[in-house]
């Protein structure tokens, strides 16, 4: 089955700096890669996703890049703000077999004001 | 509109007791998932329901775990003879499509503590 590795597990940045979180996946058939943000006491919320026919997608301060050859994808947050502090999860999903998303282990991002 | 609703939000139970966790998905969403999140860990898939199809139970960790989805809407996750290692946050999610490349909408979870 699919295996998703996520790094780093914790990340601390100064307000205004950029943050990058990286994930690798094992199943070359995976074609959907969402990112979720989880705040304390709440369920994960989708912040951006990318499909395998696209190499990069951007939404304001958030961008995701995908390298299908290397089987890795990354989340980039620019001009970080204290409210970006949360746990971020990457995930991967294939087109056949199990429909469920396979999640990475999460990155705790702390933005220092 | 209303999001995914889970109840109870917190549950404390004694080892060996049975518990039931409830999930009300977003109206009209045909796919429903249960995930488990242990402290400081990622999300572990448990079970997936899609319409009238047989559920994908491949993530259930033991036969003490079971789930139902009645009328294609509300779902109940049951854990029998709870063990301390069952302590975790149990998250439910629903999606409009068949789960293929569709964004998941999560509830806030049920925090289960087995003493």
PDB file of N, CA, C and O in Angstrom, chain A residues 41-98:
ATOM      1  N   UNK A  41      -7.595  21.001  18.978  1.00  0.00           N
ATOM      2  CA  UNK A  41      -8.973  20.660  19.326  1.00  0.00           C
ATOM      3  C   UNK A  41      -9.931  20.594  18.158  1.00  0.00           C
ATOM      4  O   UNK A  41     -11.141  20.413  18.351  1.00  0.00           O
ATOM      5  N   UNK A  42      -9.416  20.724  16.941  1.00  0.00           N
ATOM      6  CA  UNK A  42     -10.283  20.706  15.767  1.00  0.00           C
ATOM      7  C   UNK A  42      -9.847  19.619  14.799  1.00  0.00           C
ATOM      8  O   UNK A  42      -8.744  19.090  14.883  1.00  0.00           O
ATOM      9  N   UNK A  43     -10.737  19.306  13.870  1.00  0.00           N
ATOM     10  CA  UNK A  43     -10.382  18.366  12.835  1.00  0.00           C
ATOM     11  C   UNK A  43      -9.543  19.038  11.759  1.00  0.00           C
ATOM     12  O   UNK A  43      -9.525  20.264  11.641  1.00  0.00           O
ATOM     13  N   UNK A  44      -8.823  18.263  10.968  1.00  0.00           N
ATOM     14  CA  UNK A  44      -8.021  18.845   9.874  1.00  0.00           C
ATOM     15  C   UNK A  44      -8.901  19.539   8.849  1.00  0.00           C
ATOM     16  O   UNK A  44     -10.014  19.089   8.573  1.00  0.00           O
ATOM     17  N   UNK A  45      -8.382  20.648   8.313  1.00  0.00           N
ATOM     18  CA  UNK A  45      -9.094  21.399   7.286  1.00  0.00           C
ATOM     19  C   UNK A  45      -8.230  21.459   6.035  1.00  0.00           C
ATOM     20  O   UNK A  45      -7.034  21.771   6.110  1.00  0.00           O
ATOM     21  N   UNK A  46      -8.828  21.200   4.883  1.00  0.00           N
ATOM     22  CA  UNK A  46      -8.101  21.263   3.628  1.00  0.00           C
ATOM     23  C   UNK A  46      -7.661  22.695   3.346  1.00  0.00           C
ATOM     24  O   UNK A  46      -8.457  23.635   3.453  1.00  0.00           O
ATOM     25  N   UNK A  47      -6.385  22.877   3.010  1.00  0.00           N
ATOM     26  CA  UNK A  47      -5.905  24.218   2.667  1.00  0.00           C
ATOM     27  C   UNK A  47      -5.519  24.330   1.197  1.00  0.00           C
ATOM     28  O   UNK A  47      -5.645  25.404   0.604  1.00  0.00           O
ATOM     29  N   UNK A  48      -5.058  23.270   0.596  1.00  0.00           N
ATOM     30  CA  UNK A  48      -4.706  23.278  -0.818  1.00  0.00           C
ATOM     31  C   UNK A  48      -4.520  21.836  -1.263  1.00  0.00           C
ATOM     32  O   UNK A  48      -4.199  20.968  -0.443  1.00  0.00           O
ATOM     33  N   UNK A  49      -4.763  21.583  -2.535  1.00  0.00           N
ATOM     34  CA  UNK A  49      -4.519  20.246  -3.074  1.00  0.00           C
ATOM     35  C   UNK A  49      -3.985  20.360  -4.497  1.00  0.00           C
ATOM     36  O   UNK A  49      -4.102  21.403  -5.140  1.00  0.00           O
ATOM     37  N   UNK A  50      -3.358  19.279  -4.957  1.00  0.00           N
ATOM     38  CA  UNK A  50      -2.789  19.269  -6.295  1.00  0.00           C
ATOM     39  C   UNK A  50      -2.999  17.890  -6.899  1.00  0.00           C
ATOM     40  O   UNK A  50      -2.948  16.880  -6.196  1.00  0.00           O
ATOM     41  N   UNK A  51      -3.240  17.882  -8.190  1.00  0.00           N
ATOM     42  CA  UNK A  51      -3.418  16.621  -8.897  1.00  0.00           C
ATOM     43  C   UNK A  51      -2.206  16.363  -9.772  1.00  0.00           C
ATOM     44  O   UNK A  51      -1.454  17.289 -10.114  1.00  0.00           O
ATOM     45  N   UNK A  52      -2.039  15.123 -10.194  1.00  0.00           N
ATOM     46  CA  UNK A  52      -0.767  14.717 -10.781  1.00  0.00           C
ATOM     47  C   UNK A  52      -0.517  15.309 -12.150  1.00  0.00           C
ATOM     48  O   UNK A  52       0.589  15.213 -12.663  1.00  0.00           O
ATOM     49  N   UNK A  53      -1.506  15.928 -12.761  1.00  0.00           N
ATOM     50  CA  UNK A  53      -1.288  16.535 -14.071  1.00  0.00           C
ATOM     51  C   UNK A  53      -0.797  17.984 -13.963  1.00  0.00           C
ATOM     52  O   UNK A  53      -0.675  18.685 -14.959  1.00  0.00           O
ATOM     53  N   UNK A  54      -0.540  18.405 -12.716  1.00  0.00           N
ATOM     54  CA  UNK A  54      -0.092  19.775 -12.463  1.00  0.00           C
ATOM     55  C   UNK A  54       1.182  19.725 -11.646  1.00  0.00           C
ATOM     56  O   UNK A  54       1.317  18.910 -10.744  1.00  0.00           O
ATOM     57  N   UNK A  55       2.148  20.602 -11.954  1.00  0.00           N
ATOM     58  CA  UNK A  55       3.410  20.599 -11.228  1.00  0.00           C
ATOM     59  C   UNK A  55       3.437  21.563 -10.058  1.00  0.00           C
ATOM     60  O   UNK A  55       4.198  21.373  -9.114  1.00  0.00           O
ATOM     61  N   UNK A  56       2.587  22.600 -10.125  1.00  0.00           N
ATOM     62  CA  UNK A  56       2.595  23.601  -9.074  1.00  0.00           C
ATOM     63  C   UNK A  56       1.218  24.262  -9.004  1.00  0.00           C
ATOM     64  O   UNK A  56       0.536  24.434 -10.013  1.00  0.00           O
ATOM     65  N   UNK A  57       0.843  24.626  -7.784  1.00  0.00           N
ATOM     66  CA  UNK A  57      -0.425  25.329  -7.587  1.00  0.00           C
ATOM     67  C   UNK A  57      -0.231  26.336  -6.479  1.00  0.00           C
ATOM     68  O   UNK A  57       0.438  26.045  -5.485  1.00  0.00           O
ATOM     69  N   UNK A  58      -0.812  27.521  -6.647  1.00  0.00           N
ATOM     70  CA  UNK A  58      -0.618  28.579  -5.672  1.00  0.00           C
ATOM     71  C   UNK A  58      -1.955  29.187  -5.285  1.00  0.00           C
ATOM     72  O   UNK A  58      -2.848  29.344  -6.116  1.00  0.00           O
ATOM     73  N   UNK A  59      -2.082  29.523  -4.007  1.00  0.00           N
ATOM     74  CA  UNK A  59      -3.272  30.185  -3.492  1.00  0.00           C
ATOM     75  C   UNK A  59      -2.820  31.199  -2.455  1.00  0.00           C
ATOM     76  O   UNK A  59      -2.544  30.855  -1.314  1.00  0.00           O
ATOM     77  N   UNK A  60      -2.684  32.436  -2.874  1.00  0.00           N
ATOM     78  CA  UNK A  60      -2.228  33.536  -2.032  1.00  0.00           C
ATOM     79  C   UNK A  60      -0.857  33.193  -1.442  1.00  0.00           C
ATOM     80  O   UNK A  60       0.113  33.084  -2.191  1.00  0.00           O
ATOM     81  N   UNK A  61      -0.743  33.033  -0.138  1.00  0.00           N
ATOM     82  CA  UNK A  61       0.571  32.805   0.472  1.00  0.00           C
ATOM     83  C   UNK A  61       0.979  31.332   0.499  1.00  0.00           C
ATOM     84  O   UNK A  61       2.070  30.986   0.975  1.00  0.00           O
ATOM     85  N   UNK A  62       0.124  30.480  -0.007  1.00  0.00           N
ATOM     86  CA  UNK A  62       0.383  29.040   0.052  1.00  0.00           C
ATOM     87  C   UNK A  62       0.597  28.496  -1.355  1.00  0.00           C
ATOM     88  O   UNK A  62      -0.127  28.859  -2.286  1.00  0.00           O
ATOM     89  N   UNK A  63       1.586  27.640  -1.499  1.00  0.00           N
ATOM     90  CA  UNK A  63       1.836  26.983  -2.778  1.00  0.00           C
ATOM     91  C   UNK A  63       2.223  25.540  -2.526  1.00  0.00           C
ATOM     92  O   UNK A  63       2.779  25.203  -1.472  1.00  0.00           O
ATOM     93  N   UNK A  64       1.921  24.697  -3.482  1.00  0.00           N
ATOM     94  CA  UNK A  64       2.339  23.303  -3.419  1.00  0.00           C
ATOM     95  C   UNK A  64       3.012  22.939  -4.733  1.00  0.00           C
ATOM     96  O   UNK A  64       2.573  23.367  -5.802  1.00  0.00           O
ATOM     97  N   UNK A  65       4.102  22.188  -4.643  1.00  0.00           N
ATOM     98  CA  UNK A  65       4.810  21.704  -5.819  1.00  0.00           C
ATOM     99  C   UNK A  65       4.816  20.192  -5.801  1.00  0.00           C
ATOM    100  O   UNK A  65       4.828  19.568  -4.734  1.00  0.00           O
ATOM    101  N   UNK A  66       4.812  19.601  -6.980  1.00  0.00           N
ATOM    102  CA  UNK A  66       4.770  18.147  -7.112  1.00  0.00           C
ATOM    103  C   UNK A  66       5.809  17.706  -8.118  1.00  0.00           C
ATOM    104  O   UNK A  66       5.871  18.237  -9.234  1.00  0.00           O
ATOM    105  N   UNK A  67       6.618  16.723  -7.741  1.00  0.00           N
ATOM    106  CA  UNK A  67       7.580  16.110  -8.645  1.00  0.00           C
ATOM    107  C   UNK A  67       7.229  14.627  -8.724  1.00  0.00           C
ATOM    108  O   UNK A  67       7.579  13.843  -7.839  1.00  0.00           O
ATOM    109  N   UNK A  68       6.518  14.246  -9.778  1.00  0.00           N
ATOM    110  CA  UNK A  68       6.043  12.858  -9.893  1.00  0.00           C
ATOM    111  C   UNK A  68       7.187  11.887 -10.141  1.00  0.00           C
ATOM    112  O   UNK A  68       7.141  10.738  -9.714  1.00  0.00           O
ATOM    113  N   UNK A  69       8.199  12.338 -10.830  1.00  0.00           N
ATOM    114  CA  UNK A  69       9.329  11.456 -11.107  1.00  0.00           C
ATOM    115  C   UNK A  69      10.019  11.043  -9.814  1.00  0.00           C
ATOM    116  O   UNK A  69      10.344   9.878  -9.602  1.00  0.00           O
ATOM    117  N   UNK A  70      10.229  12.029  -8.954  1.00  0.00           N
ATOM    118  CA  UNK A  70      10.898  11.767  -7.685  1.00  0.00           C
ATOM    119  C   UNK A  70       9.922  11.329  -6.607  1.00  0.00           C
ATOM    120  O   UNK A  70      10.343  10.951  -5.507  1.00  0.00           O
ATOM    121  N   UNK A  71       8.658  11.414  -6.867  1.00  0.00           N
ATOM    122  CA  UNK A  71       7.605  11.061  -5.923  1.00  0.00           C
ATOM    123  C   UNK A  71       7.706  11.873  -4.642  1.00  0.00           C
ATOM    124  O   UNK A  71       7.719  11.329  -3.515  1.00  0.00           O
ATOM    125  N   UNK A  72       7.795  13.185  -4.817  1.00  0.00           N
ATOM    126  CA  UNK A  72       7.724  14.038  -3.646  1.00  0.00           C
ATOM    127  C   UNK A  72       6.970  15.322  -3.953  1.00  0.00           C
ATOM    128  O   UNK A  72       6.878  15.754  -5.110  1.00  0.00           O
ATOM    129  N   UNK A  73       6.381  15.884  -2.916  1.00  0.00           N
ATOM    130  CA  UNK A  73       5.635  17.122  -3.030  1.00  0.00           C
ATOM    131  C   UNK A  73       5.865  17.956  -1.776  1.00  0.00           C
ATOM    132  O   UNK A  73       6.206  17.419  -0.718  1.00  0.00           O
ATOM    133  N   UNK A  74       5.731  19.267  -1.942  1.00  0.00           N
ATOM    134  CA  UNK A  74       6.091  20.184  -0.860  1.00  0.00           C
ATOM    135  C   UNK A  74       5.039  21.278  -0.702  1.00  0.00           C
ATOM    136  O   UNK A  74       4.403  21.687  -1.675  1.00  0.00           O
ATOM    137  N   UNK A  75       4.919  21.749   0.526  1.00  0.00           N
ATOM    138  CA  UNK A  75       4.060  22.884   0.854  1.00  0.00           C
ATOM    139  C   UNK A  75       4.951  24.068   1.187  1.00  0.00           C
ATOM    140  O   UNK A  75       5.898  23.930   1.976  1.00  0.00           O
ATOM    141  N   UNK A  76       4.651  25.206   0.590  1.00  0.00           N
ATOM    142  CA  UNK A  76       5.409  26.420   0.821  1.00  0.00           C
ATOM    143  C   UNK A  76       4.452  27.489   1.361  1.00  0.00           C
ATOM    144  O   UNK A  76       3.435  27.774   0.723  1.00  0.00           O
ATOM    145  N   UNK A  77       4.798  28.057   2.502  1.00  0.00           N
ATOM    146  CA  UNK A  77       4.020  29.154   3.061  1.00  0.00           C
ATOM    147  C   UNK A  77       4.928  30.365   3.127  1.00  0.00           C
ATOM    148  O   UNK A  77       5.995  30.319   3.766  1.00  0.00           O
ATOM    149  N   UNK A  78       4.547  31.428   2.461  1.00  0.00           N
ATOM    150  CA  UNK A  78       5.352  32.642   2.480  1.00  0.00           C
ATOM    151  C   UNK A  78       4.740  33.658   3.441  1.00  0.00           C
ATOM    152  O   UNK A  78       3.570  33.571   3.806  1.00  0.00           O
ATOM    153  N   UNK A  79       5.587  34.604   3.869  1.00  0.00           N
ATOM    154  CA  UNK A  79       5.141  35.685   4.767  1.00  0.00           C
ATOM    155  C   UNK A  79       4.322  35.129   5.937  1.00  0.00           C
ATOM    156  O   UNK A  79       3.184  35.550   6.181  1.00  0.00           O
ATOM    157  N   UNK A  80       4.901  34.188   6.640  1.00  0.00           N
ATOM    158  CA  UNK A  80       4.176  33.495   7.701  1.00  0.00           C
ATOM    159  C   UNK A  80       3.660  34.460   8.766  1.00  0.00           C
ATOM    160  O   UNK A  80       4.291  35.493   9.065  1.00  0.00           O
ATOM    161  N   UNK A  81       2.517  34.092   9.329  1.00  0.00           N
ATOM    162  CA  UNK A  81       1.863  34.877  10.365  1.00  0.00           C
ATOM    163  C   UNK A  81       1.586  33.974  11.569  1.00  0.00           C
ATOM    164  O   UNK A  81       1.499  32.756  11.417  1.00  0.00           O
ATOM    165  N   UNK A  82       1.440  34.538  12.763  1.00  0.00           N
ATOM    166  CA  UNK A  82       1.194  33.704  13.947  1.00  0.00           C
ATOM    167  C   UNK A  82       0.006  32.765  13.781  1.00  0.00           C
ATOM    168  O   UNK A  82       0.037  31.640  14.291  1.00  0.00           O
ATOM    169  N   UNK A  83      -1.006  33.183  13.033  1.00  0.00           N
ATOM    170  CA  UNK A  83      -2.183  32.324  12.861  1.00  0.00           C
ATOM    171  C   UNK A  83      -1.910  31.129  11.935  1.00  0.00           C
ATOM    172  O   UNK A  83      -2.763  30.247  11.788  1.00  0.00           O
ATOM    173  N   UNK A  84      -0.735  31.100  11.324  1.00  0.00           N
ATOM    174  CA  UNK A  84      -0.345  29.922  10.547  1.00  0.00           C
ATOM    175  C   UNK A  84       0.131  28.795  11.463  1.00  0.00           C
ATOM    176  O   UNK A  84       0.306  27.657  11.005  1.00  0.00           O
ATOM    177  N   UNK A  85       0.352  29.096  12.724  1.00  0.00           N
ATOM    178  CA  UNK A  85       0.811  28.078  13.676  1.00  0.00           C
ATOM    179  C   UNK A  85      -0.257  27.000  13.814  1.00  0.00           C
ATOM    180  O   UNK A  85      -1.416  27.285  14.134  1.00  0.00           O
ATOM    181  N   UNK A  86       0.144  25.758  13.545  1.00  0.00           N
ATOM    182  CA  UNK A  86      -0.786  24.630  13.552  1.00  0.00           C
ATOM    183  C   UNK A  86       0.012  23.382  13.193  1.00  0.00           C
ATOM    184  O   UNK A  86       1.222  23.443  12.981  1.00  0.00           O
ATOM    185  N   UNK A  87      -0.695  22.247  13.097  1.00  0.00           N
ATOM    186  CA  UNK A  87      -0.080  21.021  12.583  1.00  0.00           C
ATOM    187  C   UNK A  87      -0.550  20.838  11.143  1.00  0.00           C
ATOM    188  O   UNK A  87      -1.744  20.933  10.854  1.00  0.00           O
ATOM    189  N   UNK A  88       0.385  20.585  10.260  1.00  0.00           N
ATOM    190  CA  UNK A  88       0.087  20.411   8.846  1.00  0.00           C
ATOM    191  C   UNK A  88       0.330  18.965   8.448  1.00  0.00           C
ATOM    192  O   UNK A  88       1.348  18.365   8.804  1.00  0.00           O
ATOM    193  N   UNK A  89      -0.617  18.414   7.687  1.00  0.00           N
ATOM    194  CA  UNK A  89      -0.515  17.039   7.209  1.00  0.00           C
ATOM    195  C   UNK A  89      -0.552  17.009   5.693  1.00  0.00           C
ATOM    196  O   UNK A  89      -1.402  17.650   5.071  1.00  0.00           O
ATOM    197  N   UNK A  90       0.346  16.249   5.100  1.00  0.00           N
ATOM    198  CA  UNK A  90       0.226  15.948   3.685  1.00  0.00           C
ATOM    199  C   UNK A  90      -0.467  14.601   3.536  1.00  0.00           C
ATOM    200  O   UNK A  90      -0.555  13.823   4.493  1.00  0.00           O
ATOM    201  N   UNK A  91      -0.975  14.323   2.353  1.00  0.00           N
ATOM    202  CA  UNK A  91      -1.657  13.057   2.113  1.00  0.00           C
ATOM    203  C   UNK A  91      -1.556  12.708   0.636  1.00  0.00           C
ATOM    204  O   UNK A  91      -1.282  13.575  -0.208  1.00  0.00           O
ATOM    205  N   UNK A  92      -1.773  11.437   0.343  1.00  0.00           N
ATOM    206  CA  UNK A  92      -1.740  10.964  -1.039  1.00  0.00           C
ATOM    207  C   UNK A  92      -2.866   9.974  -1.246  1.00  0.00           C
ATOM    208  O   UNK A  92      -3.266   9.253  -0.328  1.00  0.00           O
ATOM    209  N   UNK A  93      -3.368   9.942  -2.469  1.00  0.00           N
ATOM    210  CA  UNK A  93      -4.452   9.023  -2.800  1.00  0.00           C
ATOM    211  C   UNK A  93      -4.271   8.523  -4.222  1.00  0.00           C
ATOM    212  O   UNK A  93      -3.962   9.309  -5.126  1.00  0.00           O
ATOM    213  N   UNK A  94      -4.496   7.225  -4.419  1.00  0.00           N
ATOM    214  CA  UNK A  94      -4.414   6.632  -5.739  1.00  0.00           C
ATOM    215  C   UNK A  94      -5.755   6.616  -6.424  1.00  0.00           C
ATOM    216  O   UNK A  94      -6.776   6.994  -5.855  1.00  0.00           O
ATOM    217  N   UNK A  95      -5.728   6.173  -7.671  1.00  0.00           N
ATOM    218  CA  UNK A  95      -6.933   6.156  -8.478  1.00  0.00           C
ATOM    219  C   UNK A  95      -7.695   4.847  -8.358  1.00  0.00           C
ATOM    220  O   UNK A  95      -8.876   4.776  -8.658  1.00  0.00           O
ATOM    221  N   UNK A  96      -7.009   3.822  -7.903  1.00  0.00           N
ATOM    222  CA  UNK A  96      -7.648   2.518  -7.767  1.00  0.00           C
ATOM    223  C   UNK A  96      -7.373   1.983  -6.371  1.00  0.00           C
ATOM    224  O   UNK A  96      -6.611   2.563  -5.612  1.00  0.00           O
ATOM    225  N   UNK A  97      -7.999   0.860  -6.058  1.00  0.00           N
ATOM    226  CA  UNK A  97      -7.769   0.257  -4.755  1.00  0.00           C
ATOM    227  C   UNK A  97      -8.361   1.104  -3.650  1.00  0.00           C
ATOM    228  O   UNK A  97      -9.437   1.676  -3.790  1.00  0.00           O
ATOM    229  N   UNK A  98      -7.664   1.195  -2.536  1.00  0.00           N
ATOM    230  CA  UNK A  98      -8.183   1.929  -1.390  1.00  0.00           C
ATOM    231  C   UNK A  98      -8.451   3.382  -1.748  1.00  0.00           C
ATOM    232  O   UNK A  98      -7.607   4.082  -2.267  1.00  0.00           O
TER     233      UNK A  98
END
